[in-house]
């Protein structure tokens, strides 16, 4: 249970997910999203934003003629897709997909320059400008994603080609940047995470040291980007280098206490900080992570786990500023929160982190993908209004429908790589203890045991762990009991356990010599709960939201006759839960909630309250919104 | 009482305002705002936006060397100021001010070109581009304001120089535009209003006909501005000519049924439509005015009278879309609503119009000026949040403090010209009837009577009319009874009147042979009222606002200890009214309202409602907000 105790690294192939909820989604990603995204990357889909990302590599490889197309960090879409493919191949063998992925890796290999440099934008368009504009041009960001893809592809397939490409690129970067070399920090953090994964896969210390350099260097000179811009004299986006908080370089990372600036960059940075804290057993770095974590989850996060309250800079704003209809809550930011929480869990098991993984997964992450796997949200609003969302100034970024692709397409492949690796997020195995972080039906081969789980989560609170130990020694199994459940009844081989002194920080600790077929059963209630926001949250004042288990619910126009703002939730309202048996939401538990409808009137302002009538309203899981006819949606309802 | 019956035109000098509320404000404008604005226009104030508007005229007049500075419609600021001065000179003689105004009129005369053309931007900067860009360049808008100023200056001072300038300019325009001449419509409506005033002052029919042409031509060809842009091939602002609703040219004006586009342009257009309806006794034009009026006041207007819900295009949006923290509610738009309502009252006396004049004057108009007369709001929000308003994307236009001047300085002199002419808005005198539209302490010389009014409105409901008839014939005095009062007790010479069949559409009609010193006393209650918005207004769902008489109240941080979003108003709350006896709000009635404060907590989302405590809250008149320390403000509170 010691903090900073090293854990074994899991492969996706160690875990066979057989889960009523997640298997369907993984299959969807394998069958729909991955092939669809490949087609987009290869420009084979019409009617969506053009990607050209594979073509950029082919052109840079000299295999095709043409010009670079897209945004300066277009390459990263391919890396994220490849990372997703690496996991997908472990979930389900697919020789043809692997061949096509290898083909693309071949293009990447040929696009890499002799000295290891790899970035098709600069190779093709502005070779004279390499490494001059770290603020805007994201060469290091693209490198980081390539490293992550390479580590994953090697780990899951055993193939080394992409790993070697990534190492050559990392070596190239390491030769250039560092103490007593050229100083530099990335405009968009990610290379730090990539380097740490490369380090873990290869054991090559200089990668860890370079990650550490980029993290520790950040904010040492808050004018770094101002000076860089002066020096280079050219711009790409014309982003303000004086906006130090946006760039998270306003202070050294250990001194940062509030989550500020671009939310994805911020959390990618915190991920690397957590990686370094773990690897270096660095208490003060972990303390910095804790402070930033705490600022987010206690002051700057939507109930769905969404973060980033403004479209300007896709950024954090102020404590308790969480507008439902104009916020950002980028899918990538929720994904990053899962990855950040996962790293914190490795350092120190705490149910708070595991609960957050569930909150993000079942809400802010999953809402990013249409139920058919073919369309994606970048922005995940908590309130959508026809004629306003996507239309009016201040709301144009809030789309009421998931588009097929984006000019800046970071989110769709990011979601794929997270969900396909989901099994590895569920466990931490250390020398003497196995942590199970969330419920996921599966058959899993750990070092100390084979564990099969049957789970009806998140719809029902009934989970069974079958443990087949591989050792005769005593070891601990620690199972997270989510805060979303209550009235836990836990039995081992049919005997109810007294858990009073066995639960610590949200985990149930069971230490024993395990026997073949030991059966741990966890049963709990998941009644629908009313949730209130801190009164300091202006946007939710006077409102109530509904959660059932980890799922946030929302109200859609599709189920309600009148405009959503005309409904109220009484202080005491009957709630009925039912399985939806047909249509787009089949198999989900929906809620019937007793509400009041206020009758509209002719006048705009009156001295009387509007007349009310009792009605039954329907609420659906937030992640599933926007899958039926287009219309208003809201999570928070006036009470 | 007939519709379309012609009325006598009043001069400001016919009315001596002696009013506890308005005299102070008029004096403030005379002593502070007019001299201050003159100094700004003459570039004698440091630390505010530079105007250069007088200098532009002097340079165009050849009296000074230099270049044009400012926005393409900078000239209009001078015209609006001159119009305000014209009225101010009638309120209070000031030889020195008159001399300086005449001096500026002298510059304008010299700046006018031989053929009557007058617009310093084009004279100085782009003479080759005159009349090519009606969409963006506002030559006709500036001409309209000059005509209004000229009509006012002539009417109040009897001097003809500015009138002659305006006539030469109007003649120039009339030679160029019209049926069987060059076709054209203004990008920013106003010339139509100016032409109608010039017509009323001079009786020259062609001015009325040209106004009618511009109004009737509008929307006949919805592509007019698209074609204009193609033809000219150059741009000023690069505004989209395809945005036909923004430009109110999407349909002929008689067919327009919803208030759309730029709100000030819209209402200036409706004003001219009302002028034409009246002059032409045109029922269908009046019907068009009624429809647009009704769409605004029943679906698209803030409780303060503010209109325009989005900063993008300073425009109307959708029915019931009235965001409190990001709306626009431009001061000029509220001013225009007063002017529109005034014109409708001339056509047909209806208390609805008069009530709206009060709503606008006491709220959306007056909030535009700081209590010291030296700073002005362009945007009048109903909710202000520190760190958000004026700072974050979507809220940058919402300033928490009135600035001294603006680069686009339409509002400050517009407010001055309205308030200085306020007396003329209070009356309509027709052949056989005198209408009093709102309460204003004064001594007034009408055709049929001298009327002295004593009034404590809007603080108290006690108003006396002393009528000294100038005729022995019977005539009617019709006095508006505002909907903001209740329990009216009306007495004539001490005898209580039975008003049952004397009140029609908000006006009390008294017909008799009046005797010297006849005394009509109107007493009524003005208790504080809770106001609810139509449930279709999303932004006000679950909220309550407070009005007392015509005054909307708001809550400011200055009076409340905790952030405003943490307060609730119970369904039944005690309200105490009291006169403020010191500080910036001295002399105003403030409200003490029983409220609840919700205690903040550590966590962001909880299953329990926050703990409450009873507190007394303070509300102040909305027009007076932002005159103490800077902080949050809100009109609508969660109930």
CSV table of C-alpha atoms in Angstrom, one decimal, chain A residues 16-331:
chain,number,residue,atom,x,y,z
A,16,UNK,CA,-10.3,-9.9,-22.2
A,17,UNK,CA,-13.2,-7.5,-21.7
A,18,UNK,CA,-16.5,-9.2,-21.6
A,19,UNK,CA,-18.8,-6.5,-20.3
A,20,UNK,CA,-22.4,-5.8,-21.0
A,21,UNK,CA,-21.7,-2.1,-21.4
A,22,UNK,CA,-18.1,-1.8,-22.7
A,23,UNK,CA,-17.8,-4.7,-25.1
A,24,UNK,CA,-20.4,-3.2,-27.3
A,25,UNK,CA,-18.6,0.1,-27.4
A,26,UNK,CA,-15.2,-1.5,-28.1
A,27,UNK,CA,-16.8,-3.6,-30.9
A,28,UNK,CA,-18.3,-0.5,-32.3
A,29,UNK,CA,-14.9,1.2,-32.3
A,30,UNK,CA,-13.3,-1.8,-33.9
A,31,UNK,CA,-16.0,-2.2,-36.5
A,32,UNK,CA,-16.9,1.4,-37.1
A,33,UNK,CA,-14.7,4.1,-35.6
A,34,UNK,CA,-11.3,2.7,-36.5
A,35,UNK,CA,-12.1,1.9,-40.1
A,36,UNK,CA,-14.0,5.1,-40.4
A,37,UNK,CA,-11.2,7.2,-39.0
A,38,UNK,CA,-8.7,5.4,-41.2
A,39,UNK,CA,-10.8,6.3,-44.2
A,40,UNK,CA,-10.9,9.9,-43.1
A,41,UNK,CA,-7.2,10.0,-42.6
A,42,UNK,CA,-6.7,8.6,-46.0
A,43,UNK,CA,-9.3,11.0,-47.5
A,44,UNK,CA,-11.7,8.3,-48.5
A,45,UNK,CA,-14.8,9.9,-46.9
A,46,UNK,CA,-16.7,12.5,-48.7
A,47,UNK,CA,-18.7,15.3,-47.1
A,48,UNK,CA,-16.6,15.7,-44.0
A,49,UNK,CA,-13.6,17.9,-43.2
A,50,UNK,CA,-10.6,16.8,-45.3
A,51,UNK,CA,-7.8,15.2,-43.3
A,52,UNK,CA,-4.9,14.5,-45.7
A,53,UNK,CA,-2.9,13.3,-42.7
A,54,UNK,CA,-1.7,10.0,-44.4
A,55,UNK,CA,-1.1,11.8,-47.7
A,56,UNK,CA,1.1,14.3,-45.9
A,57,UNK,CA,3.3,11.4,-44.7
A,58,UNK,CA,3.3,9.8,-48.2
A,59,UNK,CA,4.3,13.1,-49.8
A,60,UNK,CA,7.1,13.6,-47.2
A,61,UNK,CA,8.2,10.0,-47.8
A,62,UNK,CA,8.5,10.8,-51.5
A,63,UNK,CA,5.9,8.2,-52.4
A,64,UNK,CA,3.4,10.7,-53.8
A,65,UNK,CA,3.6,14.2,-55.1
A,66,UNK,CA,1.5,17.0,-53.7
A,67,UNK,CA,1.5,19.6,-51.0
A,68,UNK,CA,1.1,19.5,-47.2
A,69,UNK,CA,-2.5,20.1,-46.3
A,70,UNK,CA,-4.1,20.7,-42.9
A,71,UNK,CA,-3.2,22.3,-39.6
A,72,UNK,CA,0.4,22.3,-38.4
A,73,UNK,CA,-0.2,19.4,-36.1
A,74,UNK,CA,-2.0,17.2,-38.6
A,75,UNK,CA,0.5,14.4,-38.1
A,76,UNK,CA,-0.7,13.7,-34.6
A,77,UNK,CA,-4.0,12.4,-35.8
A,78,UNK,CA,-2.2,9.5,-37.4
A,79,UNK,CA,-0.2,8.7,-34.3
A,80,UNK,CA,-3.3,8.7,-32.1
A,81,UNK,CA,-5.1,6.4,-34.6
A,82,UNK,CA,-2.1,4.1,-34.6
A,83,UNK,CA,-2.1,4.0,-30.8
A,84,UNK,CA,-5.8,3.0,-30.9
A,85,UNK,CA,-5.1,0.4,-33.5
A,86,UNK,CA,-2.3,-1.1,-31.4
A,87,UNK,CA,-4.8,-1.7,-28.6
A,88,UNK,CA,-7.5,-2.8,-30.9
A,89,UNK,CA,-5.3,-5.5,-32.4
A,90,UNK,CA,-4.9,-6.9,-28.9
A,91,UNK,CA,-8.6,-6.8,-28.3
A,92,UNK,CA,-9.3,-8.5,-31.6
A,93,UNK,CA,-6.8,-9.8,-34.0
A,94,UNK,CA,-7.1,-8.3,-37.5
A,95,UNK,CA,-4.3,-9.2,-39.9
A,96,UNK,CA,-5.7,-6.8,-42.6
A,97,UNK,CA,-5.9,-3.8,-40.2
A,98,UNK,CA,-2.4,-4.6,-38.9
A,99,UNK,CA,-1.1,-4.7,-42.5
A,100,UNK,CA,-2.6,-1.3,-43.2
A,101,UNK,CA,-1.2,0.1,-40.0
A,102,UNK,CA,2.2,-1.3,-40.8
A,103,UNK,CA,1.9,0.3,-44.3
A,104,UNK,CA,1.3,3.7,-42.7
A,105,UNK,CA,4.2,3.1,-40.3
A,106,UNK,CA,6.2,2.5,-43.4
A,107,UNK,CA,5.3,5.9,-44.8
A,108,UNK,CA,6.3,7.5,-41.5
A,109,UNK,CA,9.6,5.7,-41.6
A,110,UNK,CA,10.3,7.0,-45.0
A,111,UNK,CA,9.1,10.5,-44.1
A,112,UNK,CA,11.6,10.7,-41.2
A,113,UNK,CA,14.7,12.7,-42.1
A,114,UNK,CA,18.2,11.3,-41.8
A,115,UNK,CA,18.9,13.1,-38.5
A,116,UNK,CA,15.7,11.8,-37.0
A,117,UNK,CA,13.6,14.9,-37.5
A,118,UNK,CA,10.0,14.0,-38.2
A,119,UNK,CA,7.2,16.5,-38.9
A,120,UNK,CA,5.6,16.6,-42.3
A,121,UNK,CA,4.5,20.2,-42.1
A,122,UNK,CA,8.0,21.5,-41.7
A,123,UNK,CA,9.6,18.9,-44.0
A,124,UNK,CA,7.2,19.8,-46.8
A,125,UNK,CA,6.4,23.5,-46.2
A,126,UNK,CA,8.9,25.4,-44.1
A,127,UNK,CA,12.1,23.3,-43.6
A,128,UNK,CA,13.9,26.5,-42.8
A,129,UNK,CA,11.7,27.1,-39.8
A,130,UNK,CA,12.1,23.9,-37.9
A,131,UNK,CA,12.2,24.2,-34.1
A,132,UNK,CA,11.8,28.0,-34.2
A,133,UNK,CA,8.2,28.3,-33.1
A,134,UNK,CA,7.6,25.9,-30.3
A,135,UNK,CA,4.8,28.1,-29.0
A,136,UNK,CA,2.5,27.6,-32.0
A,137,UNK,CA,3.8,24.8,-34.2
A,138,UNK,CA,3.6,21.8,-32.0
A,139,UNK,CA,6.5,19.8,-33.4
A,140,UNK,CA,7.1,18.5,-29.9
A,141,UNK,CA,3.4,17.7,-29.4
A,142,UNK,CA,3.4,15.6,-32.6
A,143,UNK,CA,6.6,14.0,-31.4
A,144,UNK,CA,5.0,13.1,-28.1
A,145,UNK,CA,2.0,11.4,-29.8
A,146,UNK,CA,4.3,9.5,-32.1
A,147,UNK,CA,6.2,8.3,-29.0
A,148,UNK,CA,3.0,7.2,-27.3
A,149,UNK,CA,1.9,5.3,-30.5
A,150,UNK,CA,5.3,3.7,-30.8
A,151,UNK,CA,5.3,2.5,-27.2
A,152,UNK,CA,1.8,1.1,-27.5
A,153,UNK,CA,2.5,-0.5,-30.9
A,154,UNK,CA,5.6,-2.2,-29.6
A,155,UNK,CA,4.0,-3.3,-26.4
A,156,UNK,CA,0.9,-4.7,-28.0
A,157,UNK,CA,2.3,-6.1,-31.3
A,158,UNK,CA,6.0,-6.6,-30.4
A,159,UNK,CA,7.0,-4.8,-33.6
A,160,UNK,CA,9.9,-2.4,-33.3
A,161,UNK,CA,9.7,-0.3,-36.5
A,162,UNK,CA,7.7,2.5,-35.0
A,163,UNK,CA,9.6,2.3,-31.7
A,164,UNK,CA,12.8,2.8,-33.6
A,165,UNK,CA,11.4,5.8,-35.5
A,166,UNK,CA,10.3,7.3,-32.2
A,167,UNK,CA,13.7,6.7,-30.6
A,168,UNK,CA,15.4,8.4,-33.5
A,169,UNK,CA,13.1,11.3,-33.1
A,170,UNK,CA,13.5,11.4,-29.3
A,171,UNK,CA,17.3,11.3,-29.8
A,172,UNK,CA,17.1,14.1,-32.3
A,173,UNK,CA,15.2,16.2,-29.8
A,174,UNK,CA,17.4,15.2,-26.9
A,175,UNK,CA,20.5,16.3,-28.9
A,176,UNK,CA,18.9,19.7,-29.3
A,177,UNK,CA,17.1,20.6,-26.1
A,178,UNK,CA,18.1,20.6,-22.5
A,179,UNK,CA,20.3,22.1,-19.8
A,180,UNK,CA,23.5,23.3,-21.4
A,181,UNK,CA,21.9,22.9,-24.8
A,182,UNK,CA,19.2,24.9,-26.5
A,183,UNK,CA,16.5,25.9,-24.1
A,184,UNK,CA,12.9,25.2,-25.1
A,185,UNK,CA,9.5,24.1,-23.8
A,186,UNK,CA,6.6,22.9,-25.9
A,187,UNK,CA,3.7,25.2,-26.6
A,188,UNK,CA,1.4,22.3,-26.3
A,189,UNK,CA,2.5,19.8,-23.7
A,190,UNK,CA,2.5,16.1,-24.7
A,191,UNK,CA,6.2,15.3,-25.6
A,192,UNK,CA,6.8,14.8,-21.8
A,193,UNK,CA,4.2,12.1,-21.7
A,194,UNK,CA,5.5,10.5,-24.8
A,195,UNK,CA,9.1,10.5,-23.5
A,196,UNK,CA,8.0,8.9,-20.3
A,197,UNK,CA,6.3,6.1,-22.1
A,198,UNK,CA,9.3,5.6,-24.3
A,199,UNK,CA,11.4,5.5,-21.2
A,200,UNK,CA,9.2,2.9,-19.6
A,201,UNK,CA,9.2,0.8,-22.8
A,202,UNK,CA,13.0,1.0,-23.4
A,203,UNK,CA,14.5,1.8,-20.0
A,204,UNK,CA,16.6,4.5,-21.7
A,205,UNK,CA,17.1,7.1,-18.9
A,206,UNK,CA,17.8,10.1,-21.1
A,207,UNK,CA,14.2,10.1,-22.3
A,208,UNK,CA,13.0,10.4,-18.7
A,209,UNK,CA,15.6,13.1,-18.1
A,210,UNK,CA,14.4,15.0,-21.1
A,211,UNK,CA,10.8,14.8,-20.0
A,212,UNK,CA,11.9,16.0,-16.6
A,213,UNK,CA,13.8,18.9,-18.3
A,214,UNK,CA,10.7,20.0,-20.2
A,215,UNK,CA,8.6,19.9,-17.1
A,216,UNK,CA,11.1,21.6,-14.8
A,217,UNK,CA,12.1,24.2,-17.4
A,218,UNK,CA,8.5,25.3,-17.8
A,219,UNK,CA,7.8,28.6,-16.1
A,220,UNK,CA,11.3,29.1,-15.0
A,221,UNK,CA,11.4,31.9,-17.5
A,222,UNK,CA,7.8,33.1,-18.0
A,223,UNK,CA,9.0,35.2,-20.9
A,224,UNK,CA,10.3,32.2,-22.8
A,225,UNK,CA,7.7,32.4,-25.6
A,226,UNK,CA,7.8,36.2,-25.8
A,227,UNK,CA,11.5,36.0,-26.4
A,228,UNK,CA,11.1,33.1,-28.9
A,229,UNK,CA,8.6,35.1,-30.9
A,230,UNK,CA,10.9,38.1,-31.0
A,231,UNK,CA,13.8,35.9,-32.1
A,232,UNK,CA,11.9,34.1,-34.9
A,233,UNK,CA,10.0,37.1,-36.3
A,234,UNK,CA,7.3,35.0,-38.0
A,235,UNK,CA,4.0,33.7,-36.9
A,236,UNK,CA,1.8,30.7,-37.6
A,237,UNK,CA,-1.5,31.3,-35.7
A,238,UNK,CA,-0.5,34.7,-34.2
A,239,UNK,CA,-1.2,33.5,-30.7
A,240,UNK,CA,-0.2,35.9,-27.9
A,241,UNK,CA,3.0,34.8,-26.2
A,242,UNK,CA,2.2,37.2,-23.3
A,243,UNK,CA,-0.7,35.0,-22.3
A,244,UNK,CA,1.5,33.1,-19.9
A,245,UNK,CA,-1.3,31.4,-18.0
A,246,UNK,CA,-2.8,30.1,-21.2
A,247,UNK,CA,0.6,28.6,-21.9
A,248,UNK,CA,1.0,27.4,-18.3
A,249,UNK,CA,4.4,29.0,-18.2
A,250,UNK,CA,3.5,31.7,-15.7
A,251,UNK,CA,5.3,29.9,-12.9
A,252,UNK,CA,7.4,26.8,-12.4
A,253,UNK,CA,5.1,23.8,-12.4
A,254,UNK,CA,5.7,23.0,-8.8
A,255,UNK,CA,4.4,26.4,-7.8
A,256,UNK,CA,1.3,26.3,-9.9
A,257,UNK,CA,-1.8,25.9,-7.7
A,258,UNK,CA,-4.7,26.6,-10.0
A,259,UNK,CA,-5.6,24.9,-13.3
A,260,UNK,CA,-5.3,27.6,-15.8
A,261,UNK,CA,-5.1,28.1,-19.6
A,262,UNK,CA,-5.8,25.6,-22.3
A,263,UNK,CA,-7.3,22.7,-20.5
A,264,UNK,CA,-5.9,19.8,-22.6
A,265,UNK,CA,-2.4,21.2,-22.5
A,266,UNK,CA,-2.8,21.7,-18.7
A,267,UNK,CA,-3.8,18.1,-18.0
A,268,UNK,CA,-1.3,16.6,-20.4
A,269,UNK,CA,1.3,18.5,-18.3
A,270,UNK,CA,-0.2,17.2,-15.1
A,271,UNK,CA,0.0,13.7,-16.5
A,272,UNK,CA,3.7,14.1,-17.1
A,273,UNK,CA,4.1,15.6,-13.7
A,274,UNK,CA,2.4,12.6,-12.1
A,275,UNK,CA,4.6,10.2,-14.2
A,276,UNK,CA,7.7,12.0,-13.0
A,277,UNK,CA,6.5,12.1,-9.4
A,278,UNK,CA,6.0,8.3,-9.6
A,279,UNK,CA,9.3,7.6,-11.3
A,280,UNK,CA,11.3,9.9,-9.2
A,281,UNK,CA,9.3,9.2,-6.0
A,282,UNK,CA,9.0,12.9,-5.8
A,283,UNK,CA,6.7,13.9,-2.9
A,284,UNK,CA,6.7,17.6,-3.8
A,285,UNK,CA,5.9,17.0,-7.4
A,286,UNK,CA,3.0,14.8,-6.2
A,287,UNK,CA,1.9,17.5,-3.9
A,288,UNK,CA,1.8,19.9,-6.9
A,289,UNK,CA,-0.3,17.4,-8.8
A,290,UNK,CA,-2.7,17.1,-5.8
A,291,UNK,CA,-3.2,20.8,-5.6
A,292,UNK,CA,-4.0,21.1,-9.3
A,293,UNK,CA,-6.2,18.1,-9.2
A,294,UNK,CA,-8.1,19.5,-6.2
A,295,UNK,CA,-8.5,22.9,-7.9
A,296,UNK,CA,-10.1,21.1,-10.9
A,297,UNK,CA,-12.4,18.7,-9.2
A,298,UNK,CA,-13.5,21.0,-6.4
A,299,UNK,CA,-13.9,24.2,-8.4
A,300,UNK,CA,-13.5,24.0,-12.1
A,301,UNK,CA,-15.2,20.9,-13.4
A,302,UNK,CA,-18.7,20.2,-14.8
A,303,UNK,CA,-20.8,17.5,-13.2
A,304,UNK,CA,-20.0,15.4,-16.3
A,305,UNK,CA,-16.3,15.7,-15.7
A,306,UNK,CA,-16.0,18.2,-18.5
A,307,UNK,CA,-13.3,20.9,-18.0
A,308,UNK,CA,-12.6,24.2,-19.8
A,309,UNK,CA,-15.3,26.8,-19.3
A,310,UNK,CA,-14.6,29.0,-22.3
A,311,UNK,CA,-14.1,28.5,-26.0
A,312,UNK,CA,-11.5,31.3,-26.1
A,313,UNK,CA,-8.3,29.3,-25.8
A,314,UNK,CA,-10.4,26.1,-25.0
A,315,UNK,CA,-9.5,27.1,-21.5
A,316,UNK,CA,-10.1,27.1,-17.8
A,317,UNK,CA,-11.6,30.4,-16.5
A,318,UNK,CA,-12.3,31.1,-12.8
A,319,UNK,CA,-13.3,29.0,-9.8
A,320,UNK,CA,-17.0,28.1,-10.0
A,321,UNK,CA,-17.4,29.6,-13.5
A,322,UNK,CA,-19.2,26.7,-15.3
A,323,UNK,CA,-21.6,28.0,-17.9
A,324,UNK,CA,-23.8,25.1,-19.2
A,325,UNK,CA,-24.6,26.6,-22.6
A,326,UNK,CA,-21.3,28.2,-23.6
A,327,UNK,CA,-18.7,26.1,-21.9
A,328,UNK,CA,-16.1,24.0,-23.7
A,329,UNK,CA,-15.6,20.6,-21.9
A,330,UNK,CA,-13.6,19.3,-24.8
A,331,UNK,CA,-13.7,15.5,-25.2
